[in-house]
Amino acid sequence: GSTVEEGGLVYETLRRAMNDDGMEVSKEDMHPWHGAKKEAVIEHFAQRSGTPPGDVEVRVTQVGDAFTTMIQEVYFDKDAKISLIDPSLFTFFDTLRSNGVKVALNTGYPPEIQQSLIEHLGFGPHIDGYISAYQVTHGRPYPYMVHQLMERLEIDDVRTVAKAGDSVRDMEEGKNAGCGLVIGVLSGADSSEALHAAGADVVIDCVVNI
């Protein structure tokens, strides 16, 4: 939604994995969960569907494993329509980096999926770092991914960090982290109104327009 164009496949695939397990999740139910760590989404709907407390963890693991298998199939099938959000994305990143700006990615995907996407689309030479919500205590809207990336990249002042994203949870993450600039992009999940309401300092069409 922010850097990768995948047509909402991840949310539809996660919804399908939950529905295959009997959770009865609609597209409307999924919308508020855009950008969240997938286990948190599954746990919510497992509890809503009446899963006994002692069985929630097992069900989350079961559905999470099914989702991981399904998303790898749909993402990396030879006919998959996965691409950069804009053809000029890498040129934009390279320009930022040549001017001393460090570029990093974060995601609610499991790290193996993030790594596969980075390799599949060729992000590696154009970014300085990346992190998954599974590598910190909590994903969005908690600020931990931003702060962990700051530590890895030796950024000493969060006010010099710009956080861009397409979901309400991205905006909340940026605000909770204390980022100096929080940028909403309209290439993915949420509307301009929703992004502004969640704390975006500015909303633009695409990340390359920053």
Coordinates of N, CA and C in Angstrom, one line a residue:
G1 N 0.8 -1.2 0.0 CA 0.0 0.0 0.0 C 0.8 1.3 0.0
S2 N 2.0 1.2 0.7 CA 2.9 2.4 0.7 C 4.0 2.3 -0.3
T3 N 4.6 1.1 -0.4 CA 5.7 0.9 -1.4 C 5.5 -0.2 -2.3
V4 N 4.6 -1.1 -2.0 CA 4.3 -2.3 -2.8 C 2.8 -2.3 -3.3
E5 N 2.6 -2.5 -4.6 CA 1.2 -2.6 -5.1 C 0.8 -4.0 -5.2
E6 N -0.1 -4.4 -4.3 CA -0.5 -5.8 -4.3 C -2.0 -6.0 -4.3
G7 N -2.8 -4.9 -4.5 CA -4.2 -5.0 -4.7 C -5.0 -5.5 -3.5
G8 N -4.5 -5.3 -2.3 CA -5.2 -5.8 -1.1 C -5.1 -7.3 -0.9
L9 N -4.2 -8.0 -1.6 CA -4.2 -9.4 -1.5 C -4.0 -9.9 0.0
V10 N -3.1 -9.2 0.7 CA -2.8 -9.7 2.1 C -4.1 -9.7 3.0
Y11 N -4.9 -8.6 2.8 CA -6.1 -8.6 3.7 C -7.1 -9.6 3.3
E12 N -7.3 -9.8 2.0 CA -8.2 -10.8 1.5 C -7.8 -12.2 1.8
T13 N -6.5 -12.4 1.7 CA -5.9 -13.8 2.0 C -6.1 -14.1 3.5
L14 N -5.8 -13.1 4.4 CA -6.0 -13.3 5.8 C -7.4 -13.5 6.1
R15 N -8.3 -12.8 5.5 CA -9.7 -13.0 5.7 C -10.2 -14.4 5.3
R16 N -9.6 -14.9 4.2 CA -10.0 -16.2 3.7 C -9.4 -17.3 4.7
A17 N -8.2 -17.1 5.2 CA -7.7 -18.0 6.1 C -8.6 -18.1 7.4
M18 N -9.0 -17.0 7.9 CA -9.9 -17.0 9.1 C -11.2 -17.6 8.8
N19 N -11.8 -17.3 7.6 CA -13.1 -17.8 7.2 C -13.0 -19.3 7.0
D20 N -11.9 -19.8 6.5 CA -11.7 -21.2 6.3 C -11.7 -21.9 7.6
D21 N -11.4 -21.2 8.7 CA -11.4 -21.8 10.0 C -12.7 -21.5 10.8
G22 N -13.6 -20.9 10.1 CA -15.0 -20.7 10.6 C -15.2 -19.5 11.4
M23 N -14.4 -18.4 11.1 CA -14.6 -17.2 11.9 C -15.6 -16.2 11.4
E24 N -16.0 -16.3 10.1 CA -17.0 -15.4 9.5 C -16.7 -14.0 9.6
V25 N -15.6 -13.6 8.9 CA -15.1 -12.2 8.9 C -15.4 -11.6 7.5
S26 N -16.1 -10.4 7.5 CA -16.4 -9.7 6.3 C -15.3 -8.7 5.9
K27 N -15.4 -8.2 4.7 CA -14.4 -7.2 4.3 C -14.5 -6.0 5.1
E28 N -15.7 -5.6 5.5 CA -15.9 -4.4 6.4 C -15.3 -4.7 7.8
D29 N -15.3 -5.9 8.3 CA -14.7 -6.2 9.6 C -13.2 -6.0 9.5
M30 N -12.6 -6.3 8.3 CA -11.2 -6.3 8.2 C -10.6 -4.9 8.2
H31 N -11.4 -3.9 7.7 CA -10.8 -2.6 7.4 C -10.1 -1.9 8.5
P32 N -10.7 -1.9 9.7 CA -10.0 -1.3 10.9 C -8.6 -1.9 11.2
W33 N -8.4 -3.1 10.7 CA -7.2 -3.8 11.1 C -6.0 -3.7 10.0
H34 N -6.2 -2.9 9.0 CA -5.1 -2.6 8.1 C -3.9 -2.1 8.8
G35 N -2.8 -2.8 8.5 CA -1.5 -2.4 9.0 C -1.1 -3.0 10.3
A36 N -2.1 -3.8 10.9 CA -1.8 -4.5 12.2 C -1.0 -5.8 12.0
K37 N -0.4 -6.2 13.1 CA 0.3 -7.5 13.1 C -0.8 -8.6 12.9
K38 N -0.5 -9.5 12.1 CA -1.6 -10.5 11.7 C -2.1 -11.3 12.9
E39 N -1.2 -11.7 13.8 CA -1.6 -12.5 15.0 C -2.6 -11.7 15.8
A40 N -2.5 -10.4 15.9 CA -3.4 -9.6 16.7 C -4.8 -9.6 16.0
V41 N -4.8 -9.6 14.7 CA -6.1 -9.6 13.9 C -6.7 -11.0 14.2
I42 N -6.0 -12.0 14.0 CA -6.6 -13.4 14.2 C -7.1 -13.6 15.6
E43 N -6.3 -13.1 16.6 CA -6.7 -13.2 18.0 C -8.1 -12.5 18.2
H44 N -8.2 -11.3 17.7 CA -9.4 -10.6 17.8 C -10.6 -11.4 17.3
F45 N -10.5 -11.9 16.1 CA -11.6 -12.6 15.5 C -11.9 -14.0 16.0
A46 N -10.8 -14.6 16.5 CA -11.0 -15.9 17.2 C -11.8 -15.7 18.5
Q47 N -11.5 -14.6 19.2 CA -12.2 -14.3 20.5 C -13.6 -13.9 20.1
R48 N -13.8 -13.1 19.1 CA -15.2 -12.7 18.7 C -16.1 -13.9 18.3
S49 N -15.4 -14.9 17.7 CA -16.2 -16.1 17.2 C -16.5 -17.1 18.4
G50 N -16.1 -16.7 19.6 CA -16.4 -17.6 20.7 C -15.4 -18.7 21.1
T51 N -14.2 -18.5 20.6 CA -13.1 -19.5 20.9 C -12.9 -19.5 22.4
P52 N -12.9 -20.6 23.1 CA -12.6 -20.6 24.6 C -11.2 -20.0 24.8
P53 N -11.0 -19.3 25.9 CA -9.8 -18.6 26.2 C -8.5 -19.5 26.1
G54 N -8.7 -20.7 26.6 CA -7.6 -21.7 26.6 C -7.2 -22.2 25.2
D55 N -8.1 -21.9 24.2 CA -7.8 -22.4 22.9 C -7.4 -21.4 21.9
V56 N -7.4 -20.1 22.3 CA -7.2 -19.0 21.4 C -5.7 -19.1 20.8
E57 N -4.8 -19.3 21.7 CA -3.4 -19.3 21.2 C -3.2 -20.4 20.1
V58 N -3.7 -21.5 20.3 CA -3.6 -22.6 19.4 C -4.3 -22.3 18.0
R59 N -5.4 -21.6 18.1 CA -6.2 -21.3 16.9 C -5.4 -20.1 16.2
V60 N -4.8 -19.2 16.9 CA -4.1 -18.1 16.3 C -2.9 -18.7 15.5
T61 N -2.2 -19.7 16.1 CA -1.1 -20.3 15.4 C -1.5 -21.1 14.2
Q62 N -2.6 -21.8 14.3 CA -3.1 -22.6 13.2 C -3.5 -21.8 12.0
V63 N -4.3 -20.7 12.3 CA -4.7 -19.8 11.2 C -3.5 -19.0 10.7
G64 N -2.6 -18.6 11.5 CA -1.4 -17.9 11.1 C -0.6 -18.7 10.2
D65 N -0.4 -20.0 10.5 CA 0.4 -20.9 9.6 C -0.3 -21.0 8.2
A66 N -1.6 -21.2 8.3 CA -2.4 -21.3 7.0 C -2.2 -20.0 6.2
F67 N -2.3 -18.9 6.8 CA -2.2 -17.6 6.1 C -0.8 -17.5 5.5
T68 N 0.2 -17.8 6.2 CA 1.6 -17.7 5.7 C 1.8 -18.6 4.4
T69 N 1.2 -19.8 4.5 CA 1.3 -20.6 3.3 C 0.5 -20.1 2.1
M70 N -0.7 -19.6 2.4 CA -1.6 -19.0 1.4 C -1.0 -17.8 0.7
I71 N -0.4 -16.8 1.6 CA 0.1 -15.6 1.0 C 1.3 -15.8 0.2
Q72 N 2.2 -16.7 0.6 CA 3.3 -17.0 -0.2 C 3.0 -17.6 -1.6
E73 N 1.9 -18.4 -1.6 CA 1.4 -18.9 -2.9 C 0.9 -17.8 -3.8
V74 N 0.0 -16.9 -3.2 CA -0.6 -15.8 -4.1 C 0.4 -14.7 -4.4
Y75 N 1.4 -14.4 -3.5 CA 2.3 -13.4 -3.8 C 3.4 -13.8 -4.8
F76 N 3.8 -15.0 -4.7 CA 5.0 -15.4 -5.5 C 4.6 -16.4 -6.6
D77 N 3.3 -16.6 -6.9 CA 2.9 -17.3 -8.1 C 3.4 -16.6 -9.3
K78 N 3.7 -17.3 -10.4 CA 4.2 -16.7 -11.6 C 3.2 -15.7 -12.2
D79 N 2.0 -15.8 -11.9 CA 1.0 -14.8 -12.4 C 0.6 -13.7 -11.5
A80 N 1.3 -13.7 -10.3 CA 0.9 -12.7 -9.3 C 1.2 -11.3 -9.8
K81 N 0.3 -10.4 -9.5 CA 0.4 -9.0 -9.9 C 1.0 -8.1 -8.8
I82 N 2.2 -8.4 -8.4 CA 2.9 -7.7 -7.3 C 3.9 -6.8 -8.0
S83 N 3.9 -5.5 -7.6 CA 4.9 -4.6 -8.2 C 5.2 -3.4 -7.3
L84 N 6.1 -2.6 -7.7 CA 6.4 -1.4 -6.9 C 5.2 -0.5 -7.0
I85 N 5.0 0.3 -5.9 CA 3.9 1.2 -5.9 C 3.9 2.3 -7.0
D86 N 5.2 2.5 -7.5 CA 5.4 3.5 -8.6 C 6.7 3.1 -9.2
P87 N 6.8 3.1 -10.6 CA 8.0 2.7 -11.3 C 9.2 3.5 -10.9
S88 N 9.0 4.7 -10.3 CA 10.2 5.6 -10.0 C 10.6 5.4 -8.5
L89 N 10.0 4.5 -7.8 CA 10.3 4.3 -6.4 C 11.8 4.2 -6.0
F90 N 12.5 3.4 -6.7 CA 13.9 3.2 -6.4 C 14.7 4.4 -6.7
T91 N 14.4 5.1 -7.8 CA 15.1 6.4 -8.1 C 14.8 7.4 -7.0
F92 N 13.6 7.4 -6.5 CA 13.3 8.3 -5.4 C 14.1 7.9 -4.1
F93 N 14.2 6.6 -3.8 CA 14.9 6.2 -2.7 C 16.4 6.5 -2.8
D94 N 16.9 6.3 -4.0 CA 18.4 6.5 -4.3 C 18.7 8.0 -4.2
T95 N 17.8 8.9 -4.6 CA 18.0 10.3 -4.5 C 18.0 10.7 -3.0
L96 N 17.1 10.2 -2.2 CA 17.1 10.5 -0.8 C 18.4 10.1 -0.1
R97 N 18.8 8.9 -0.4 CA 20.0 8.3 0.2 C 21.3 9.1 -0.2
S98 N 21.3 9.6 -1.5 CA 22.5 10.3 -1.9 C 22.5 11.7 -1.3
N99 N 21.4 12.1 -0.7 CA 21.4 13.4 0.1 C 21.4 13.2 1.6
G100 N 21.8 12.0 2.0 CA 22.1 11.7 3.4 C 20.9 11.3 4.2
V101 N 19.8 10.9 3.5 CA 18.6 10.4 4.2 C 18.6 8.9 4.2
K102 N 18.4 8.3 5.4 CA 18.3 6.9 5.4 C 16.9 6.4 5.2
V103 N 16.8 5.3 4.4 CA 15.5 4.8 4.0 C 15.3 3.4 4.7
A104 N 14.2 3.2 5.4 CA 13.9 1.9 6.0 C 12.4 1.6 5.9
L105 N 12.2 0.3 5.9 CA 10.8 -0.2 5.7 C 10.4 -1.0 7.0
N106 N 9.1 -0.9 7.3 CA 8.6 -1.7 8.4 C 7.2 -2.3 7.9
T107 N 6.8 -3.4 8.6 CA 5.6 -4.1 8.1 C 5.0 -4.9 9.2
G108 N 3.7 -5.3 9.0 CA 3.0 -6.2 9.9 C 3.1 -7.6 9.5
Y109 N 3.8 -7.8 8.3 CA 4.0 -9.2 7.8 C 5.0 -10.0 8.6
P110 N 4.9 -11.3 8.6 CA 6.0 -12.1 9.2 C 7.3 -11.8 8.4
P111 N 8.5 -11.9 9.1 CA 9.7 -11.6 8.5 C 10.1 -12.4 7.2
E112 N 9.7 -13.6 7.2 CA 10.0 -14.4 6.0 C 9.3 -13.9 4.7
I113 N 8.1 -13.4 4.9 CA 7.3 -12.8 3.8 C 7.9 -11.4 3.4
Q114 N 8.3 -10.6 4.4 CA 8.9 -9.4 4.1 C 10.2 -9.6 3.3
Q115 N 11.0 -10.5 3.8 CA 12.3 -10.8 3.2 C 12.1 -11.3 1.7
S116 N 11.1 -12.1 1.5 CA 10.8 -12.6 0.2 C 10.4 -11.5 -0.8
L117 N 9.6 -10.6 -0.2 CA 9.1 -9.4 -1.1 C 10.3 -8.5 -1.4
I118 N 11.2 -8.3 -0.4 CA 12.3 -7.4 -0.7 C 13.2 -8.0 -1.8
E119 N 13.4 -9.3 -1.7 CA 14.3 -10.0 -2.7 C 13.5 -10.1 -4.1
H120 N 12.3 -10.4 -4.0 CA 11.5 -10.6 -5.3 C 11.4 -9.2 -6.1
L121 N 11.3 -8.1 -5.4 CA 11.1 -6.8 -6.0 C 12.4 -6.1 -6.2
G122 N 13.5 -6.5 -5.5 CA 14.8 -5.9 -5.7 C 15.0 -4.7 -4.8
F123 N 14.4 -4.6 -3.6 CA 14.6 -3.5 -2.7 C 16.0 -3.3 -2.2
G124 N 16.7 -4.4 -2.0 CA 17.9 -4.5 -1.2 C 18.9 -3.4 -1.5
P125 N 19.3 -3.1 -2.7 CA 20.3 -2.0 -2.9 C 19.8 -0.6 -2.7
H126 N 18.5 -0.5 -2.5 CA 18.0 0.9 -2.4 C 17.5 1.3 -1.1
I127 N 17.7 0.5 0.0 CA 17.2 0.8 1.3 C 18.4 0.6 2.3
D128 N 18.2 1.1 3.5 CA 19.2 1.0 4.5 C 18.8 0.0 5.6
G129 N 17.6 -0.3 5.7 CA 17.1 -1.3 6.7 C 15.7 -1.6 6.6
Y130 N 15.3 -2.7 7.3 CA 13.9 -3.1 7.3 C 13.6 -3.9 8.6
I131 N 12.4 -3.9 9.0 CA 12.0 -4.7 10.2 C 10.5 -5.1 10.1
S132 N 10.3 -6.2 10.8 CA 8.9 -6.8 10.9 C 8.4 -6.6 12.3
A133 N 7.0 -6.5 12.4 CA 6.4 -6.4 13.7 C 6.7 -7.6 14.5
Y134 N 7.1 -8.7 13.9 CA 7.4 -10.0 14.7 C 8.7 -9.9 15.4
Q135 N 9.5 -8.8 15.1 CA 10.8 -8.7 15.7 C 10.8 -7.7 16.8
V136 N 9.7 -7.2 17.2 CA 9.5 -6.4 18.4 C 8.4 -6.9 19.2
T137 N 8.2 -6.3 20.4 CA 7.2 -6.8 21.3 C 5.8 -6.6 20.8
H138 N 5.5 -5.5 20.2 CA 4.2 -5.2 19.6 C 4.4 -4.4 18.3
G139 N 3.5 -4.7 17.3 CA 3.5 -4.0 16.1 C 2.7 -2.7 16.2
R140 N 2.4 -2.1 15.1 CA 1.6 -0.9 15.1 C 0.3 -1.1 15.8
P141 N -0.2 0.0 16.6 CA 0.3 1.3 16.6 C 1.4 1.6 17.6
Y142 N 1.9 0.6 18.2 CA 3.1 0.8 19.1 C 4.2 1.3 18.3
P143 N 5.1 2.1 19.0 CA 6.2 2.7 18.2 C 7.5 1.9 18.1
Y144 N 7.5 0.7 18.5 CA 8.7 -0.1 18.7 C 9.5 -0.3 17.4
M145 N 8.8 -0.6 16.3 CA 9.5 -0.8 15.0 C 10.3 0.5 14.6
V146 N 9.7 1.6 14.8 CA 10.4 2.9 14.4 C 11.6 3.0 15.3
H147 N 11.5 2.8 16.6 CA 12.6 3.0 17.5 C 13.7 2.0 17.3
Q148 N 13.3 0.8 17.0 CA 14.3 -0.2 16.7 C 15.1 0.1 15.5
L149 N 14.4 0.6 14.4 CA 15.1 1.0 13.2 C 16.0 2.2 13.5
M150 N 15.6 3.1 14.3 CA 16.5 4.2 14.7 C 17.8 3.7 15.3
E151 N 17.6 2.7 16.2 CA 18.8 2.2 16.9 C 19.7 1.5 15.9
R152 N 19.2 0.7 15.0 CA 20.0 0.0 14.0 C 20.7 1.0 13.1
L153 N 20.0 2.1 12.7 CA 20.6 3.0 11.8 C 21.3 4.2 12.4
E154 N 21.4 4.2 13.8 CA 22.1 5.2 14.6 C 21.5 6.6 14.3
I155 N 20.2 6.7 14.4 CA 19.5 7.9 14.4 C 19.2 8.4 15.8
D156 N 19.7 9.6 16.2 CA 19.7 9.9 17.6 C 18.5 10.8 18.0
D157 N 17.7 11.3 17.0 CA 16.7 12.3 17.3 C 15.4 11.9 16.5
V158 N 14.4 11.4 17.2 CA 13.2 11.0 16.5 C 12.5 12.1 15.7
R159 N 12.8 13.3 16.1 CA 12.2 14.5 15.4 C 12.8 14.6 14.0
T160 N 13.9 13.9 13.7 CA 14.4 13.9 12.3 C 13.9 12.8 11.5
V161 N 12.9 12.0 12.1 CA 12.4 10.9 11.4 C 11.0 11.2 10.7
A162 N 10.9 10.9 9.4 CA 9.6 11.0 8.8 C 9.0 9.6 8.6
K163 N 7.8 9.4 9.0 CA 7.1 8.2 8.9 C 6.0 8.3 7.9
A164 N 6.1 7.4 6.8 CA 5.0 7.5 5.8 C 4.3 6.1 5.8
G165 N 3.0 6.2 5.6 CA 2.2 4.9 5.5 C 0.8 5.2 5.0
D166 N 0.1 4.1 4.7 CA -1.2 4.2 4.0 C -2.4 3.9 4.9
S167 N -2.1 3.6 6.2 CA -3.2 3.2 7.1 C -3.2 4.0 8.4
V168 N -4.4 4.0 9.0 CA -4.6 4.7 10.3 C -3.5 4.3 11.3
R169 N -3.2 3.0 11.3 CA -2.3 2.5 12.3 C -0.9 3.0 12.0
D170 N -0.5 3.2 10.7 CA 0.7 3.8 10.4 C 0.8 5.2 11.0
M171 N -0.2 6.0 10.9 CA -0.2 7.3 11.4 C -0.1 7.3 12.9
E172 N -0.8 6.4 13.6 CA -0.7 6.3 15.0 C 0.7 5.8 15.5
E173 N 1.3 5.0 14.7 CA 2.6 4.5 15.0 C 3.6 5.7 15.0
G174 N 3.5 6.5 13.9 CA 4.4 7.6 13.8 C 4.2 8.6 14.9
K175 N 3.0 8.9 15.3 CA 2.7 9.9 16.3 C 3.2 9.3 17.7
N176 N 2.9 8.0 17.9 CA 3.4 7.4 19.2 C 4.9 7.4 19.3
A177 N 5.6 7.2 18.1 CA 7.0 7.2 18.1 C 7.6 8.6 18.4
G178 N 6.8 9.7 18.1 CA 7.3 11.0 18.2 C 8.0 11.5 17.0
C179 N 7.7 10.9 15.8 CA 8.3 11.3 14.6 C 8.1 12.8 14.3
G180 N 9.0 13.5 13.7 CA 8.9 14.9 13.4 C 7.9 15.2 12.2
L181 N 7.7 14.2 11.4 CA 6.8 14.3 10.3 C 6.1 13.0 10.0
V182 N 4.7 13.0 10.0 CA 3.9 11.8 9.8 C 3.2 12.0 8.5
I183 N 3.4 11.2 7.5 CA 2.9 11.4 6.1 C 1.9 10.3 5.8
G184 N 0.7 10.6 5.4 CA -0.2 9.7 4.9 C -0.2 9.6 3.4
V185 N -0.3 8.4 2.9 CA -0.3 8.2 1.4 C -1.6 7.5 1.0
L186 N -2.1 7.9 -0.1 CA -3.4 7.5 -0.6 C -3.4 6.3 -1.5
S187 N -2.2 5.6 -1.6 CA -2.0 4.5 -2.5 C -2.5 3.1 -1.9
G188 N -3.0 3.1 -0.7 CA -3.4 1.9 -0.1 C -4.7 1.9 0.7
A189 N -4.6 1.7 2.0 CA -5.8 1.3 2.8 C -6.8 2.4 3.0
D190 N -6.4 3.6 3.5 CA -7.3 4.5 4.1 C -7.4 5.8 3.4
S191 N -8.5 6.5 3.7 CA -8.8 7.8 3.0 C -8.0 9.0 3.6
S192 N -8.0 10.1 2.9 CA -7.4 11.3 3.4 C -8.0 11.7 4.7
E193 N -9.3 11.6 4.8 CA -10.0 12.1 6.1 C -9.5 11.2 7.3
A194 N -9.5 9.9 7.0 CA -9.1 9.0 8.1 C -7.6 9.2 8.5
L195 N -6.8 9.4 7.5 CA -5.4 9.6 7.8 C -5.1 10.9 8.6
H196 N -5.8 11.9 8.2 CA -5.7 13.2 8.9 C -6.2 13.0 10.3
A197 N -7.3 12.4 10.5 CA -7.9 12.2 11.8 C -7.0 11.4 12.7
A198 N -6.2 10.5 12.1 CA -5.3 9.7 12.9 C -4.0 10.3 13.3
G199 N -3.8 11.6 12.7 CA -2.6 12.3 13.1 C -1.7 12.7 12.0
A200 N -2.0 12.4 10.7 CA -1.1 12.7 9.6 C -0.9 14.2 9.6
D201 N 0.4 14.6 9.4 CA 0.7 16.0 9.2 C 0.4 16.5 7.8
V202 N 0.5 15.6 6.9 CA 0.3 15.9 5.5 C -0.2 14.6 4.8
V203 N -1.0 14.7 3.8 CA -1.5 13.5 3.1 C -1.2 13.7 1.6
I204 N -0.6 12.8 0.9 CA -0.2 12.9 -0.5 C -0.7 11.6 -1.2
D205 N -0.6 11.7 -2.5 CA -1.1 10.6 -3.4 C -0.2 9.3 -3.2
C206 N 1.1 9.6 -3.3 CA 2.1 8.5 -3.3 C 3.4 8.9 -2.6
V207 N 4.1 7.9 -2.1 CA 5.3 8.2 -1.4 C 6.3 8.9 -2.2
V208 N 6.4 8.7 -3.5 CA 7.4 9.3 -4.3 C 7.1 10.8 -4.5
N209 N 5.9 11.3 -4.0 CA 5.6 12.7 -4.1 C 6.0 13.5 -2.9
I210 N 6.7 12.8 -1.9 CA 7.2 13.5 -0.7 C 8.2 14.6 -1.2

